[in-house]
Coordinates of C-alpha atoms and ligand atoms in Angstrom, one line a residue:
M20 CA 33.2 8.3 5.3
A21 CA 29.7 6.6 5.1
T22 CA 28.9 5.4 1.6
I23 CA 26.2 3.4 0.0
D24 CA 26.1 1.4 -3.2
F25 CA 23.1 1.9 -5.5
F26 CA 21.7 0.9 -8.9
K27 CA 19.8 3.3 -11.3
Y28 CA 17.0 1.9 -13.4
Q29 CA 14.4 3.6 -15.6
G30 CA 11.0 2.5 -17.0
A31 CA 9.9 4.6 -19.9
G32 CA 11.8 7.5 -18.5
N33 CA 10.4 7.2 -14.9
D34 CA 13.6 6.7 -13.0
F35 CA 14.6 5.2 -9.7
V36 CA 17.5 4.7 -7.3
I37 CA 17.5 1.1 -6.0
V38 CA 19.7 0.8 -2.9
R39 CA 22.0 -2.3 -2.7
P40 CA 20.1 -4.3 0.0
E41 CA 23.1 -4.5 2.3
F42 CA 22.8 -0.7 2.7
N43 CA 19.1 -0.4 3.3
K44 CA 19.5 0.3 7.0
A45 CA 21.4 3.5 6.3
V46 CA 18.5 4.8 4.1
K47 CA 15.2 3.4 5.3
D48 CA 12.7 6.1 6.3
K49 CA 15.5 8.8 6.3
T50 CA 13.3 11.4 4.5
A51 CA 16.0 14.1 4.2
L52 CA 18.6 11.7 3.0
I53 CA 16.2 10.1 0.4
E54 CA 15.2 13.5 -0.9
R55 CA 18.9 14.4 -1.3
L56 CA 19.7 11.1 -3.1
C57 CA 16.9 11.8 -5.5
D58 CA 18.0 15.4 -6.1
R59 CA 19.1 15.9 -9.7
R60 CA 21.9 18.2 -8.8
F61 CA 23.0 17.5 -5.3
G62 CA 22.4 13.7 -5.4
I63 CA 22.0 10.8 -7.9
G64 CA 18.8 12.1 -9.4
A65 CA 15.5 10.1 -9.6
D66 CA 11.7 10.3 -9.4
G67 CA 11.8 7.9 -6.5
L68 CA 13.9 5.5 -4.4
I69 CA 13.2 1.8 -3.9
L70 CA 14.3 -0.6 -1.2
W71 CA 14.5 -4.4 -2.0
E72 CA 13.8 -6.3 1.2
K73 CA 14.0 -10.1 1.7
G74 CA 10.6 -11.9 1.6
Q75 CA 9.2 -13.1 4.9
E76 CA 6.3 -15.3 3.8
E77 CA 6.2 -18.5 1.9
G78 CA 6.1 -17.7 -1.9
E79 CA 7.1 -14.0 -1.3
D80 CA 10.3 -13.5 -3.2
F81 CA 10.9 -10.0 -1.8
Q82 CA 9.2 -6.8 -0.5
M83 CA 9.3 -3.4 -2.2
V84 CA 9.4 -0.2 -0.2
Y85 CA 8.8 2.9 -2.4
Y86 CA 9.7 6.6 -1.6
N87 CA 8.8 9.5 -3.9
S88 CA 11.6 12.0 -4.6
D89 CA 10.2 14.2 -1.7
G90 CA 11.7 11.5 0.5
R91 CA 8.4 10.2 1.9
E92 CA 7.2 6.7 1.6
S93 CA 4.2 6.4 -0.8
T94 CA 1.7 4.1 -2.4
L95 CA 2.2 1.8 -5.3
C96 CA 4.7 2.7 -8.0
G97 CA 3.9 0.7 -11.2
N98 CA 7.1 1.6 -13.1
G99 CA 9.1 1.2 -9.9
G100 CA 7.6 -2.2 -9.5
R101 CA 8.6 -3.2 -13.0
C102 CA 12.2 -1.8 -12.4
I103 CA 12.6 -3.6 -9.0
A104 CA 11.5 -6.9 -10.7
A105 CA 14.2 -6.3 -13.4
F106 CA 16.7 -5.6 -10.6
A107 CA 15.7 -8.8 -8.8
F108 CA 16.2 -10.8 -12.0
Q109 CA 19.5 -9.1 -13.0
V110 CA 21.2 -8.6 -9.7
Q111 CA 19.5 -10.9 -7.2
E112 CA 19.3 -13.6 -9.9
L113 CA 15.7 -14.4 -9.2
P114 CA 13.8 -16.4 -11.9
Q115 CA 11.8 -14.6 -14.6
S116 CA 8.5 -15.1 -12.8
M117 CA 8.4 -13.7 -9.3
Q118 CA 6.0 -12.6 -6.6
F119 CA 6.7 -9.6 -4.4
T120 CA 4.8 -7.5 -1.8
A121 CA 4.3 -3.8 -2.1
I122 CA 2.4 -1.4 0.2
D123 CA -0.9 -2.4 -1.5
G124 CA -0.3 -6.2 -1.4
P125 CA 1.1 -9.0 -3.5
H126 CA 2.2 -8.5 -7.2
Q127 CA 3.2 -11.1 -9.8
A128 CA 5.9 -9.9 -12.2
E129 CA 7.2 -11.5 -15.4
V130 CA 10.7 -10.4 -16.6
E131 CA 11.7 -10.9 -20.3
E132 CA 15.4 -10.2 -20.9
Q133 CA 15.8 -8.5 -24.4
S134 CA 19.5 -8.0 -23.9
P135 CA 21.7 -7.7 -20.7
G136 CA 20.3 -4.7 -18.7
N137 CA 17.3 -4.3 -21.0
Y138 CA 14.0 -5.9 -19.9
W139 CA 10.3 -6.0 -20.8
V140 CA 8.4 -6.5 -17.6
R141 CA 4.8 -7.3 -17.0
L142 CA 3.4 -6.4 -13.6
Q143 CA 0.1 -7.4 -12.2
M144 CA -1.7 -4.4 -10.8
P145 CA -4.4 -4.4 -8.1
D146 CA -8.1 -4.8 -9.0
V147 CA -9.8 -1.4 -9.5
K148 CA -13.1 -1.4 -7.6
E149 CA -14.6 1.8 -8.9
V150 CA -14.0 4.6 -11.4
K151 CA -15.5 7.9 -10.0
T152 CA -16.7 10.3 -12.6
T153 CA -16.9 14.0 -11.5
N154 CA -17.4 17.3 -13.4
K155 CA -13.6 17.6 -13.2
G156 CA -12.8 14.3 -14.8
M157 CA -12.4 10.7 -13.6
W158 CA -10.7 9.4 -10.4
M159 CA -9.6 5.9 -9.4
D160 CA -7.1 4.1 -7.3
T161 CA -4.8 1.9 -9.4
G162 CA -2.5 1.3 -6.4
S163 CA -2.0 5.1 -6.2
P164 CA -4.7 7.8 -6.5
H165 CA -5.2 9.1 -10.1
H166 CA -7.3 11.9 -11.6
V167 CA -7.7 11.5 -15.4
E168 CA -9.1 14.0 -17.9
F169 CA -9.1 14.4 -21.6
V170 CA -7.5 17.6 -23.0
K171 CA -6.8 19.1 -26.5
N172 CA -3.3 19.8 -27.7
L173 CA -1.6 17.6 -25.1
A174 CA 1.9 18.4 -26.5
T175 CA 1.6 22.0 -25.3
Y176 CA -0.8 21.6 -22.4
P177 CA 0.2 23.4 -19.1
V178 CA 0.8 20.2 -17.2
E179 CA 2.8 21.8 -14.3
D180 CA 0.3 24.6 -13.5
R181 CA -2.9 22.7 -14.1
G182 CA -1.5 19.5 -12.6
R183 CA -0.4 21.2 -9.4
E184 CA -3.8 22.9 -9.1
I185 CA -5.8 19.6 -9.5
R186 CA -3.3 17.6 -7.4
N187 CA -4.0 20.0 -4.5
S188 CA -7.8 20.0 -5.0
Y189 CA -7.9 16.4 -3.6
G190 CA -7.6 17.2 0.1
T191 CA -4.5 16.5 2.2
A192 CA -3.7 13.1 0.5
G193 CA -3.9 14.8 -3.0
S194 CA -3.8 12.8 -6.2
N195 CA -1.6 12.2 -9.2
V196 CA -3.0 13.9 -12.3
N197 CA -3.1 12.6 -15.9
F198 CA -3.9 14.5 -19.1
I199 CA -4.8 12.3 -22.1
E200 CA -5.6 12.7 -25.7
F201 CA -6.1 10.4 -28.7
D202 CA -3.8 11.3 -31.6
A203 CA -4.6 11.3 -35.3
Q204 CA -3.7 7.6 -35.5
G205 CA -6.1 6.8 -32.6
E206 CA -3.2 6.2 -30.1
L207 CA -3.6 7.4 -26.5
G208 CA -1.1 10.0 -25.4
I209 CA -0.6 10.8 -21.7
R210 CA 1.3 13.4 -19.6
T211 CA 1.3 13.0 -15.8
Y212 CA 1.8 15.4 -12.9
E213 CA 3.1 13.2 -10.1
R214 CA 2.2 13.6 -6.4
G215 CA 5.4 13.4 -4.3
V216 CA 7.6 14.4 -7.2
E217 CA 5.5 17.6 -7.5
G218 CA 6.1 17.9 -11.2
E219 CA 5.7 16.1 -14.5
T220 CA 7.4 12.8 -14.9
L221 CA 8.2 11.2 -18.3
A222 CA 5.9 8.2 -17.5
C223 CA 3.8 7.0 -14.6
G224 CA 2.8 3.3 -14.5
T225 CA -0.2 3.6 -12.2
G226 CA -1.2 6.7 -14.2
V227 CA -1.0 4.9 -17.5
T228 CA -3.1 2.2 -16.0
A229 CA -5.7 4.7 -14.8
A230 CA -5.8 6.4 -18.3
A231 CA -6.4 3.1 -20.1
L232 CA -9.2 2.1 -17.7
A233 CA -10.7 5.6 -18.0
A234 CA -10.7 5.5 -21.8
Y235 CA -12.5 2.1 -21.7
Q236 CA -15.0 3.3 -19.0
Q237 CA -15.9 6.3 -21.2
G238 CA -16.5 4.0 -24.2
L239 CA -13.7 5.6 -26.2
T240 CA -12.2 2.2 -26.9
A241 CA -13.5 -1.3 -26.9
K242 CA -10.1 -2.8 -26.6
N243 CA -9.0 -4.4 -23.3
K244 CA -5.3 -4.2 -24.3
I245 CA -4.2 -0.6 -24.8
G246 CA -0.8 0.9 -25.7
L247 CA -0.2 4.4 -24.4
Q248 CA 2.5 6.8 -25.5
A249 CA 4.1 8.6 -22.5
Q250 CA 6.8 11.3 -22.9
G251 CA 9.5 8.8 -22.0
G252 CA 8.2 5.7 -23.9
K253 CA 5.4 3.3 -24.6
L254 CA 3.5 1.2 -22.0
Q255 CA 0.8 -1.3 -22.4
V256 CA -2.2 -2.0 -20.1
E257 CA -4.4 -5.2 -20.2
F258 CA -7.6 -5.6 -18.1
E259 CA -11.0 -7.3 -17.7
P260 CA -14.1 -5.3 -16.8
H261 CA -15.6 -6.7 -13.6
E262 CA -18.6 -5.5 -11.6
G263 CA -18.2 -1.8 -12.5
G264 CA -14.5 -1.9 -12.0
F265 CA -11.6 -4.0 -13.4
K266 CA -9.7 -7.1 -12.6
N267 CA -6.7 -9.0 -14.1
V268 CA -5.0 -5.7 -14.7
W269 CA -1.5 -5.9 -16.1
L270 CA 1.0 -3.1 -16.8
S271 CA 3.9 -3.9 -19.2
G272 CA 6.8 -2.0 -20.7
P273 CA 10.5 -1.5 -20.8
A274 CA 12.7 -1.5 -17.6
K275 CA 16.4 -0.7 -18.1
F276 CA 19.5 -0.8 -16.0
V277 CA 21.3 2.6 -16.4
F278 CA 24.3 2.5 -14.1
K279 CA 25.5 1.6 -10.6
G280 CA 27.6 3.5 -8.2
T281 CA 28.7 4.4 -4.7
I282 CA 27.8 7.7 -3.0
D283 CA 29.2 9.3 0.1
L284 CA 26.3 10.1 2.5
E285 CA 28.2 12.9 4.2
K286 CA 28.6 15.0 1.0
P287 CA 27.3 18.6 1.8
Ligands
API20 N1 3.8 9.5 -7.2 C1 2.9 8.3 -6.9 C2 3.7 7.0 -6.7 C3 4.6 6.7 -7.9 C4 3.7 6.4 -9.1 C5 4.4 6.3 -10.4 N2 5.9 6.6 -10.4 C6 4.2 5.0 -11.0 O1 4.9 4.5 -11.9 O2 3.1 4.4 -10.7 C7 2.1 8.7 -5.7 O3 2.7 9.2 -4.7 O4 0.9 8.4 -5.7

């Protein structure tokens, strides 16, 4: 019986399987297996799966490999980056401040332990070179591709149908899709249709980042530190406008250990 040990973390309801590193070889690039592990009925259940791999370079504490729940490796996962940093602190006993490499390059992360298993993690996001404005809305790359548009009545908006339509309108690579609305208290609400999950997730870190930058770009807020309310919790984005884009972009929010376990890979 071939089994693997894993850890389950979630960041504002965006949830991930993190494989115990000794078992990485049994999972790496195994699309069908990763899809099965992320399946919410036949597997563990998650929006994505993350491998923690030892750092190779000087000053690189580890590398992060990210797969969406469709089993395919993808671009940067902001909430996944915050959760793998919490894992590195809690399980690999790294110091609070760490540096890791994801598919888009190096990331600084700062982990604050609120109680065992409950963390507030700040993650440095890549600079954003450009925000494209089209008649459909705004588009930018915050480590993953994101379409952002303002809507009315976000709570009842048809996120699945409209999200799928827009996701597929961005050529073969597609895009994640974010619907945002300021509420009566002036707080920015967000709902996201995620590429590679092919459905709405309760939060999306690179999406929340894109939404904050889009709101600033549209002149709808003068603040460069914005809290956003996602379905699964609150996240915060800080940034500095720079040459038509943004630099010094940080995503922060909760990252929680949920459970750990062992799963038999041969299960039907
Ligand atoms: N689904 C995204 C990657 C994960 C993004 C999201 N979970 C986040 O927290 O940034 C994509 O394929 O572009």
